[in-house]
Amino acid sequence: MRDKYHSLGMWAEYRFWRNRTKHIIDKSKQKYYNDMIKDSKDSKTLWKCIHSLNPSNPSKPHELITTGDHKTTDHKEIANTFNNYFTSCVEKLRHSRAPINSNFNTLTNYVQMKFLKKGNNKFIIPPVKVSELFAEITKLDVKTSSGTDNIGPKILKLSAPFIASSLTYIFNRMIDTGIYPSVLKNAKVAPIFKSGEKNVASNYRPISVLPTLGQLKLIRSILWNNLPISLKKSTSSTSSFKKDLKNYLMEH
């Protein structure tokens, strides 16, 4: 474009409008970011503005050191190297730490004792209602990523009026059978760079993204909401005990 106007003898005019256009763009950008910073009501918005001004480079490695100091650029080998490293970290933690006494037996005895006093001989979670599930879906954060099913929270929220009944049936079957579907446990794991050399697997940490329906917050909230009020009151004084109770419901 520049050479074309130069050959036509219109170089001065071209340069004037080029500089004028650049000036307008720069002033518009300045006003845009000034307004964004001025109107930012939380740190999240402010950092979003800062990151847009200084975008970071992708943290995914193009080359990784595998076994025997061998370097590879093959995506499959890189994925296998990360899988082997992350799983080995779990095994090391299991062997290095002493077993933790979760004291679930005491918790079970407490729940049984609590209900036996009221003449109940078993602990039953009432069926989930469609309205309860619908309310939990509307609380989902649409900005979170989707899992292996590629069904994001935004799609669930938009389709909630049409699928809430079917999902309620699935959740109630999970409660009745005590079986948590394996497909909801599968997660996408992404390596996030920490520091150091980018071609070393130990310089990354794993981030896992579960399917939206498999996120523990959803099913745990539903179970907690259906917990009898008497048991909620007895556990409200200790937050750690309440947390153990929620985990107990999920694991059993």
PDB file of C-alpha atoms in Angstrom:
ATOM      1  CA  MET A   1       0.000   0.000   0.000  1.00  0.00           C
ATOM      2  CA  ARG A   2       2.810   2.398   0.896  1.00  0.00           C
ATOM      3  CA  ASP A   3       4.706   1.719  -2.341  1.00  0.00           C
ATOM      4  CA  LYS A   4       1.530   2.200  -4.372  1.00  0.00           C
ATOM      5  CA  TYR A   5       0.874   5.711  -3.034  1.00  0.00           C
ATOM      6  CA  HIS A   6       4.576   6.556  -3.286  1.00  0.00           C
ATOM      7  CA  SER A   7       4.590   5.654  -6.997  1.00  0.00           C
ATOM      8  CA  LEU A   8       1.501   7.817  -7.543  1.00  0.00           C
ATOM      9  CA  GLY A   9       3.213  10.817  -5.988  1.00  0.00           C
ATOM     10  CA  MET A  10       0.815  10.851  -3.038  1.00  0.00           C
ATOM     11  CA  TRP A  11       3.330   9.937  -0.357  1.00  0.00           C
ATOM     12  CA  ALA A  12       2.724  13.052   1.760  1.00  0.00           C
ATOM     13  CA  GLU A  13      -1.036  12.528   1.749  1.00  0.00           C
ATOM     14  CA  TYR A  14      -0.652   8.844   2.572  1.00  0.00           C
ATOM     15  CA  ARG A  15       1.679   9.610   5.474  1.00  0.00           C
ATOM     16  CA  PHE A  16      -0.729  12.234   6.849  1.00  0.00           C
ATOM     17  CA  TRP A  17      -3.714   9.877   6.932  1.00  0.00           C
ATOM     18  CA  ARG A  18      -1.600   6.995   8.228  1.00  0.00           C
ATOM     19  CA  ASN A  19      -0.402   9.059  11.165  1.00  0.00           C
ATOM     20  CA  ARG A  20      -3.886  10.457  11.731  1.00  0.00           C
ATOM     21  CA  THR A  21      -5.395   6.970  11.819  1.00  0.00           C
ATOM     22  CA  LYS A  22      -2.691   5.703  14.177  1.00  0.00           C
ATOM     23  CA  HIS A  23      -3.282   8.675  16.479  1.00  0.00           C
ATOM     24  CA  ILE A  24      -7.028   7.975  16.619  1.00  0.00           C
ATOM     25  CA  ILE A  25      -6.423   4.280  17.371  1.00  0.00           C
ATOM     26  CA  ASP A  26      -3.913   5.065  20.126  1.00  0.00           C
ATOM     27  CA  LYS A  27      -6.233   7.605  21.752  1.00  0.00           C
ATOM     28  CA  SER A  28      -9.144   5.165  21.580  1.00  0.00           C
ATOM     29  CA  LYS A  29      -7.064   2.428  23.223  1.00  0.00           C
ATOM     30  CA  GLN A  30      -5.930   4.817  25.928  1.00  0.00           C
ATOM     31  CA  LYS A  31      -9.509   5.858  26.673  1.00  0.00           C
ATOM     32  CA  TYR A  32     -10.696   2.239  26.640  1.00  0.00           C
ATOM     33  CA  TYR A  33      -8.134   1.054  29.192  1.00  0.00           C
ATOM     34  CA  ASN A  34      -8.504   4.162  31.339  1.00  0.00           C
ATOM     35  CA  ASP A  35     -12.246   3.593  31.521  1.00  0.00           C
ATOM     36  CA  MET A  36     -11.738  -0.108  32.255  1.00  0.00           C
ATOM     37  CA  ILE A  37      -9.385   0.614  35.154  1.00  0.00           C
ATOM     38  CA  LYS A  38     -11.607   3.396  36.446  1.00  0.00           C
ATOM     39  CA  ASP A  39     -14.754   1.259  36.329  1.00  0.00           C
ATOM     40  CA  SER A  40     -13.147  -1.917  37.683  1.00  0.00           C
ATOM     41  CA  LYS A  41     -14.927  -2.808  40.904  1.00  0.00           C
ATOM     42  CA  ASP A  42     -12.812  -5.809  41.829  1.00  0.00           C
ATOM     43  CA  SER A  43      -9.282  -7.122  41.430  1.00  0.00           C
ATOM     44  CA  LYS A  44     -10.373  -9.710  38.854  1.00  0.00           C
ATOM     45  CA  THR A  45     -11.414  -7.037  36.353  1.00  0.00           C
ATOM     46  CA  LEU A  46      -8.246  -5.065  37.007  1.00  0.00           C
ATOM     47  CA  TRP A  47      -5.999  -8.065  36.385  1.00  0.00           C
ATOM     48  CA  LYS A  48      -7.942  -8.870  33.220  1.00  0.00           C
ATOM     49  CA  CYS A  49      -7.092  -5.400  31.964  1.00  0.00           C
ATOM     50  CA  ILE A  50      -3.417  -5.791  32.891  1.00  0.00           C
ATOM     51  CA  HIS A  51      -3.139  -9.203  31.214  1.00  0.00           C
ATOM     52  CA  SER A  52      -4.709  -7.862  28.026  1.00  0.00           C
ATOM     53  CA  LEU A  53      -1.994  -5.196  27.895  1.00  0.00           C
ATOM     54  CA  ASN A  54       0.765  -7.713  28.545  1.00  0.00           C
ATOM     55  CA  PRO A  55      -0.388 -11.126  27.279  1.00  0.00           C
ATOM     56  CA  SER A  56       1.655 -14.058  28.505  1.00  0.00           C
ATOM     57  CA  ASN A  57       3.124 -16.709  26.273  1.00  0.00           C
ATOM     58  CA  PRO A  58       1.459 -20.141  26.209  1.00  0.00           C
ATOM     59  CA  SER A  59       2.807 -22.366  28.985  1.00  0.00           C
ATOM     60  CA  LYS A  60       2.486 -25.590  27.006  1.00  0.00           C
ATOM     61  CA  PRO A  61       5.938 -26.956  26.172  1.00  0.00           C
ATOM     62  CA  HIS A  62       6.949 -27.585  22.578  1.00  0.00           C
ATOM     63  CA  GLU A  63       9.813 -29.781  23.791  1.00  0.00           C
ATOM     64  CA  LEU A  64      10.146 -31.921  26.899  1.00  0.00           C
ATOM     65  CA  ILE A  65      12.873 -34.022  28.476  1.00  0.00           C
ATOM     66  CA  THR A  66      11.784 -37.644  28.876  1.00  0.00           C
ATOM     67  CA  THR A  67      13.581 -40.605  30.439  1.00  0.00           C
ATOM     68  CA  GLY A  68      17.324 -40.723  29.977  1.00  0.00           C
ATOM     69  CA  ASP A  69      17.581 -36.992  29.209  1.00  0.00           C
ATOM     70  CA  HIS A  70      15.991 -37.651  25.835  1.00  0.00           C
ATOM     71  CA  LYS A  71      14.252 -34.624  24.340  1.00  0.00           C
ATOM     72  CA  THR A  72      11.052 -35.031  22.375  1.00  0.00           C
ATOM     73  CA  THR A  73       8.622 -32.826  20.495  1.00  0.00           C
ATOM     74  CA  ASP A  74       6.060 -35.583  19.928  1.00  0.00           C
ATOM     75  CA  HIS A  75       2.760 -34.611  21.561  1.00  0.00           C
ATOM     76  CA  LYS A  76       1.955 -38.171  22.603  1.00  0.00           C
ATOM     77  CA  GLU A  77       5.338 -38.663  24.271  1.00  0.00           C
ATOM     78  CA  ILE A  78       4.990 -35.308  26.041  1.00  0.00           C
ATOM     79  CA  ALA A  79       1.545 -36.314  27.343  1.00  0.00           C
ATOM     80  CA  ASN A  80       2.838 -39.697  28.540  1.00  0.00           C
ATOM     81  CA  THR A  81       5.789 -38.035  30.280  1.00  0.00           C
ATOM     82  CA  PHE A  82       3.467 -35.717  32.181  1.00  0.00           C
ATOM     83  CA  ASN A  83       1.128 -38.595  33.066  1.00  0.00           C
ATOM     84  CA  ASN A  84       4.000 -40.671  34.429  1.00  0.00           C
ATOM     85  CA  TYR A  85       5.385 -37.757  36.432  1.00  0.00           C
ATOM     86  CA  PHE A  86       2.072 -36.663  37.952  1.00  0.00           C
ATOM     87  CA  THR A  87       1.070 -40.212  38.924  1.00  0.00           C
ATOM     88  CA  SER A  88       4.501 -40.833  40.446  1.00  0.00           C
ATOM     89  CA  CYS A  89       4.026 -37.735  42.627  1.00  0.00           C
ATOM     90  CA  VAL A  90       0.855 -39.255  44.063  1.00  0.00           C
ATOM     91  CA  GLU A  91       2.637 -42.504  44.892  1.00  0.00           C
ATOM     92  CA  LYS A  92       5.476 -40.617  46.571  1.00  0.00           C
ATOM     93  CA  LEU A  93       3.016 -38.702  48.739  1.00  0.00           C
ATOM     94  CA  ARG A  94       1.242 -41.904  49.723  1.00  0.00           C
ATOM     95  CA  HIS A  95       4.488 -43.491  50.904  1.00  0.00           C
ATOM     96  CA  SER A  96       5.972 -40.383  52.524  1.00  0.00           C
ATOM     97  CA  ARG A  97       2.965 -39.434  54.639  1.00  0.00           C
ATOM     98  CA  ALA A  98       1.537 -41.363  57.529  1.00  0.00           C
ATOM     99  CA  PRO A  99      -2.020 -42.663  57.084  1.00  0.00           C
ATOM    100  CA  ILE A 100      -4.613 -40.081  58.062  1.00  0.00           C
ATOM    101  CA  ASN A 101      -7.299 -41.249  60.433  1.00  0.00           C
ATOM    102  CA  SER A 102     -10.490 -39.794  58.955  1.00  0.00           C
ATOM    103  CA  ASN A 103     -12.489 -41.188  61.868  1.00  0.00           C
ATOM    104  CA  PHE A 104     -15.440 -42.009  59.628  1.00  0.00           C
ATOM    105  CA  ASN A 105     -16.472 -44.870  61.919  1.00  0.00           C
ATOM    106  CA  THR A 106     -17.014 -42.429  64.754  1.00  0.00           C
ATOM    107  CA  LEU A 107     -18.947 -40.183  62.401  1.00  0.00           C
ATOM    108  CA  THR A 108     -21.168 -43.078  61.308  1.00  0.00           C
ATOM    109  CA  ASN A 109     -21.838 -44.066  64.889  1.00  0.00           C
ATOM    110  CA  TYR A 110     -22.732 -40.474  65.702  1.00  0.00           C
ATOM    111  CA  VAL A 111     -25.239 -40.245  62.851  1.00  0.00           C
ATOM    112  CA  GLN A 112     -26.814 -43.564  63.788  1.00  0.00           C
ATOM    113  CA  MET A 113     -27.042 -42.540  67.429  1.00  0.00           C
ATOM    114  CA  LYS A 114     -28.601 -39.222  66.454  1.00  0.00           C
ATOM    115  CA  PHE A 115     -31.402 -40.853  64.508  1.00  0.00           C
ATOM    116  CA  LEU A 116     -31.924 -43.841  66.777  1.00  0.00           C
ATOM    117  CA  LYS A 117     -32.905 -41.381  69.496  1.00  0.00           C
ATOM    118  CA  LYS A 118     -35.744 -40.241  67.278  1.00  0.00           C
ATOM    119  CA  GLY A 119     -36.913 -43.768  66.560  1.00  0.00           C
ATOM    120  CA  ASN A 120     -35.330 -44.042  63.117  1.00  0.00           C
ATOM    121  CA  ASN A 121     -33.449 -47.210  62.241  1.00  0.00           C
ATOM    122  CA  LYS A 122     -31.689 -45.956  59.116  1.00  0.00           C
ATOM    123  CA  PHE A 123     -30.302 -42.822  57.537  1.00  0.00           C
ATOM    124  CA  ILE A 124     -32.088 -41.975  54.279  1.00  0.00           C
ATOM    125  CA  ILE A 125     -31.460 -39.124  51.876  1.00  0.00           C
ATOM    126  CA  PRO A 126     -34.781 -37.926  50.426  1.00  0.00           C
ATOM    127  CA  PRO A 127     -35.138 -37.905  46.627  1.00  0.00           C
ATOM    128  CA  VAL A 128     -33.898 -34.807  44.860  1.00  0.00           C
ATOM    129  CA  LYS A 129     -36.616 -32.538  43.497  1.00  0.00           C
ATOM    130  CA  VAL A 130     -36.525 -31.056  40.012  1.00  0.00           C
ATOM    131  CA  SER A 131     -36.722 -27.548  41.454  1.00  0.00           C
ATOM    132  CA  GLU A 132     -33.687 -28.215  43.670  1.00  0.00           C
ATOM    133  CA  LEU A 133     -31.560 -29.445  40.790  1.00  0.00           C
ATOM    134  CA  PHE A 134     -32.699 -26.562  38.604  1.00  0.00           C
ATOM    135  CA  ALA A 135     -31.694 -24.072  41.308  1.00  0.00           C
ATOM    136  CA  GLU A 136     -28.219 -25.619  41.606  1.00  0.00           C
ATOM    137  CA  ILE A 137     -27.668 -25.516  37.840  1.00  0.00           C
ATOM    138  CA  THR A 138     -28.513 -21.812  37.746  1.00  0.00           C
ATOM    139  CA  LYS A 139     -25.713 -21.206  40.274  1.00  0.00           C
ATOM    140  CA  LEU A 140     -23.039 -22.616  37.951  1.00  0.00           C
ATOM    141  CA  ASP A 141     -20.310 -20.224  36.849  1.00  0.00           C
ATOM    142  CA  VAL A 142     -20.492 -19.918  33.055  1.00  0.00           C
ATOM    143  CA  LYS A 143     -16.834 -18.868  32.907  1.00  0.00           C
ATOM    144  CA  THR A 144     -15.531 -22.267  33.996  1.00  0.00           C
ATOM    145  CA  SER A 145     -14.200 -24.725  31.434  1.00  0.00           C
ATOM    146  CA  SER A 146     -15.941 -27.865  30.256  1.00  0.00           C
ATOM    147  CA  GLY A 147     -14.644 -31.345  30.975  1.00  0.00           C
ATOM    148  CA  THR A 148     -14.193 -34.412  28.795  1.00  0.00           C
ATOM    149  CA  ASP A 149     -17.851 -34.288  27.749  1.00  0.00           C
ATOM    150  CA  ASN A 150     -17.359 -30.784  26.266  1.00  0.00           C
ATOM    151  CA  ILE A 151     -20.627 -29.691  27.873  1.00  0.00           C
ATOM    152  CA  GLY A 152     -19.960 -26.349  29.503  1.00  0.00           C
ATOM    153  CA  PRO A 153     -21.949 -24.784  32.343  1.00  0.00           C
ATOM    154  CA  LYS A 154     -23.418 -22.191  29.986  1.00  0.00           C
ATOM    155  CA  ILE A 155     -25.050 -24.916  27.882  1.00  0.00           C
ATOM    156  CA  LEU A 156     -26.419 -26.563  31.022  1.00  0.00           C
ATOM    157  CA  LYS A 157     -27.875 -23.300  32.290  1.00  0.00           C
ATOM    158  CA  LEU A 158     -29.549 -22.541  28.963  1.00  0.00           C
ATOM    159  CA  SER A 159     -30.978 -26.046  28.620  1.00  0.00           C
ATOM    160  CA  ALA A 160     -31.879 -26.477  32.307  1.00  0.00           C
ATOM    161  CA  PRO A 161     -35.657 -26.032  31.773  1.00  0.00           C
ATOM    162  CA  PHE A 162     -35.617 -28.937  29.309  1.00  0.00           C
ATOM    163  CA  ILE A 163     -33.174 -31.382  30.932  1.00  0.00           C
ATOM    164  CA  ALA A 164     -33.698 -30.781  34.660  1.00  0.00           C
ATOM    165  CA  SER A 165     -36.258 -33.583  34.907  1.00  0.00           C
ATOM    166  CA  SER A 166     -33.973 -36.153  33.252  1.00  0.00           C
ATOM    167  CA  LEU A 167     -30.968 -35.085  35.312  1.00  0.00           C
ATOM    168  CA  THR A 168     -33.033 -35.341  38.481  1.00  0.00           C
ATOM    169  CA  TYR A 169     -33.817 -38.953  37.616  1.00  0.00           C
ATOM    170  CA  ILE A 170     -30.098 -39.667  37.091  1.00  0.00           C
ATOM    171  CA  PHE A 171     -29.093 -38.071  40.397  1.00  0.00           C
ATOM    172  CA  ASN A 172     -31.794 -39.960  42.273  1.00  0.00           C
ATOM    173  CA  ARG A 173     -30.583 -43.211  40.737  1.00  0.00           C
ATOM    174  CA  MET A 174     -27.084 -42.352  41.948  1.00  0.00           C
ATOM    175  CA  ILE A 175     -28.415 -41.876  45.470  1.00  0.00           C
ATOM    176  CA  ASP A 176     -30.580 -45.022  45.393  1.00  0.00           C
ATOM    177  CA  THR A 177     -27.832 -47.298  44.088  1.00  0.00           C
ATOM    178  CA  GLY A 178     -24.917 -45.597  45.832  1.00  0.00           C
ATOM    179  CA  ILE A 179     -23.002 -45.653  42.551  1.00  0.00           C
ATOM    180  CA  TYR A 180     -21.199 -42.607  41.198  1.00  0.00           C
ATOM    181  CA  PRO A 181     -20.801 -42.965  37.383  1.00  0.00           C
ATOM    182  CA  SER A 182     -17.197 -43.438  36.312  1.00  0.00           C
ATOM    183  CA  VAL A 183     -17.686 -41.159  33.310  1.00  0.00           C
ATOM    184  CA  LEU A 184     -18.234 -38.235  35.690  1.00  0.00           C
ATOM    185  CA  LYS A 185     -14.874 -38.936  37.340  1.00  0.00           C
ATOM    186  CA  ASN A 186     -12.849 -38.602  34.130  1.00  0.00           C
ATOM    187  CA  ALA A 187     -11.021 -35.293  34.012  1.00  0.00           C
ATOM    188  CA  LYS A 188      -8.975 -33.319  31.533  1.00  0.00           C
ATOM    189  CA  VAL A 189      -5.545 -32.664  33.037  1.00  0.00           C
ATOM    190  CA  ALA A 190      -3.492 -29.711  31.820  1.00  0.00           C
ATOM    191  CA  PRO A 191       0.108 -28.988  32.891  1.00  0.00           C
ATOM    192  CA  ILE A 192       0.547 -25.442  34.204  1.00  0.00           C
ATOM    193  CA  PHE A 193       4.065 -24.015  34.178  1.00  0.00           C
ATOM    194  CA  LYS A 194       5.447 -22.875  37.549  1.00  0.00           C
ATOM    195  CA  SER A 195       9.062 -21.774  37.142  1.00  0.00           C
ATOM    196  CA  GLY A 196      12.444 -22.944  35.885  1.00  0.00           C
ATOM    197  CA  GLU A 197      13.161 -24.698  32.604  1.00  0.00           C
ATOM    198  CA  LYS A 198      10.067 -25.195  30.460  1.00  0.00           C
ATOM    199  CA  ASN A 199      11.264 -28.533  29.088  1.00  0.00           C
ATOM    200  CA  VAL A 200      11.335 -30.223  32.528  1.00  0.00           C
ATOM    201  CA  ALA A 201       8.141 -31.991  33.638  1.00  0.00           C
ATOM    202  CA  SER A 202       8.778 -31.351  37.343  1.00  0.00           C
ATOM    203  CA  ASN A 203       8.422 -27.616  36.711  1.00  0.00           C
ATOM    204  CA  TYR A 204       4.716 -28.037  35.976  1.00  0.00           C
ATOM    205  CA  ARG A 205       1.687 -28.647  38.177  1.00  0.00           C
ATOM    206  CA  PRO A 206      -1.485 -30.441  37.051  1.00  0.00           C
ATOM    207  CA  ILE A 207      -4.883 -28.793  36.786  1.00  0.00           C
ATOM    208  CA  SER A 208      -7.833 -31.146  36.349  1.00  0.00           C
ATOM    209  CA  VAL A 209     -11.205 -30.177  34.911  1.00  0.00           C
ATOM    210  CA  LEU A 210     -14.095 -32.518  35.645  1.00  0.00           C
ATOM    211  CA  PRO A 211     -17.302 -32.662  33.610  1.00  0.00           C
ATOM    212  CA  THR A 212     -19.705 -29.992  34.815  1.00  0.00           C
ATOM    213  CA  LEU A 213     -22.154 -32.604  36.086  1.00  0.00           C
ATOM    214  CA  GLY A 214     -19.297 -34.402  37.781  1.00  0.00           C
ATOM    215  CA  GLN A 215     -18.151 -31.429  39.802  1.00  0.00           C
ATOM    216  CA  LEU A 216     -18.507 -32.368  43.443  1.00  0.00           C
ATOM    217  CA  LYS A 217     -20.001 -29.003  44.368  1.00  0.00           C
ATOM    218  CA  LEU A 218     -23.200 -29.738  42.487  1.00  0.00           C
ATOM    219  CA  ILE A 219     -24.015 -33.170  43.891  1.00  0.00           C
ATOM    220  CA  ARG A 220     -22.616 -32.282  47.318  1.00  0.00           C
ATOM    221  CA  SER A 221     -24.843 -29.213  47.544  1.00  0.00           C
ATOM    222  CA  ILE A 222     -27.870 -31.290  46.625  1.00  0.00           C
ATOM    223  CA  LEU A 223     -27.063 -33.888  49.278  1.00  0.00           C
ATOM    224  CA  TRP A 224     -26.357 -31.224  51.884  1.00  0.00           C
ATOM    225  CA  ASN A 225     -29.626 -29.432  51.151  1.00  0.00           C
ATOM    226  CA  ASN A 226     -31.511 -32.685  51.685  1.00  0.00           C
ATOM    227  CA  LEU A 227     -29.818 -33.405  54.986  1.00  0.00           C
ATOM    228  CA  PRO A 228     -32.258 -33.288  57.922  1.00  0.00           C
ATOM    229  CA  ILE A 229     -32.316 -29.959  59.754  1.00  0.00           C
ATOM    230  CA  SER A 230     -31.636 -31.627  63.107  1.00  0.00           C
ATOM    231  CA  LEU A 231     -28.335 -33.013  61.858  1.00  0.00           C
ATOM    232  CA  LYS A 232     -27.365 -29.701  60.232  1.00  0.00           C
ATOM    233  CA  LYS A 233     -27.896 -27.869  63.512  1.00  0.00           C
ATOM    234  CA  SER A 234     -25.802 -30.365  65.434  1.00  0.00           C
ATOM    235  CA  THR A 235     -22.878 -29.879  63.049  1.00  0.00           C
ATOM    236  CA  SER A 236     -23.120 -26.124  62.458  1.00  0.00           C
ATOM    237  CA  SER A 237     -20.861 -25.297  65.413  1.00  0.00           C
ATOM    238  CA  THR A 238     -17.791 -26.911  63.851  1.00  0.00           C
ATOM    239  CA  SER A 239     -16.994 -26.135  60.225  1.00  0.00           C
ATOM    240  CA  SER A 240     -14.386 -28.899  59.951  1.00  0.00           C
ATOM    241  CA  PHE A 241     -16.903 -31.473  61.159  1.00  0.00           C
ATOM    242  CA  LYS A 242     -19.409 -30.229  58.584  1.00  0.00           C
ATOM    243  CA  LYS A 243     -16.769 -30.603  55.878  1.00  0.00           C
ATOM    244  CA  ASP A 244     -16.022 -34.179  56.962  1.00  0.00           C
ATOM    245  CA  LEU A 245     -19.735 -34.901  56.925  1.00  0.00           C
ATOM    246  CA  LYS A 246     -20.093 -33.660  53.349  1.00  0.00           C
ATOM    247  CA  ASN A 247     -17.093 -35.716  52.252  1.00  0.00           C
ATOM    248  CA  TYR A 248     -18.520 -38.746  54.024  1.00  0.00           C
ATOM    249  CA  LEU A 249     -21.771 -38.441  52.075  1.00  0.00           C
ATOM    250  CA  MET A 250     -19.857 -38.207  48.806  1.00  0.00           C
ATOM    251  CA  GLU A 251     -17.576 -41.175  49.484  1.00  0.00           C
ATOM    252  CA  HIS A 252     -20.294 -43.472  50.772  1.00  0.00           C
TER     253      HIS A 252
END
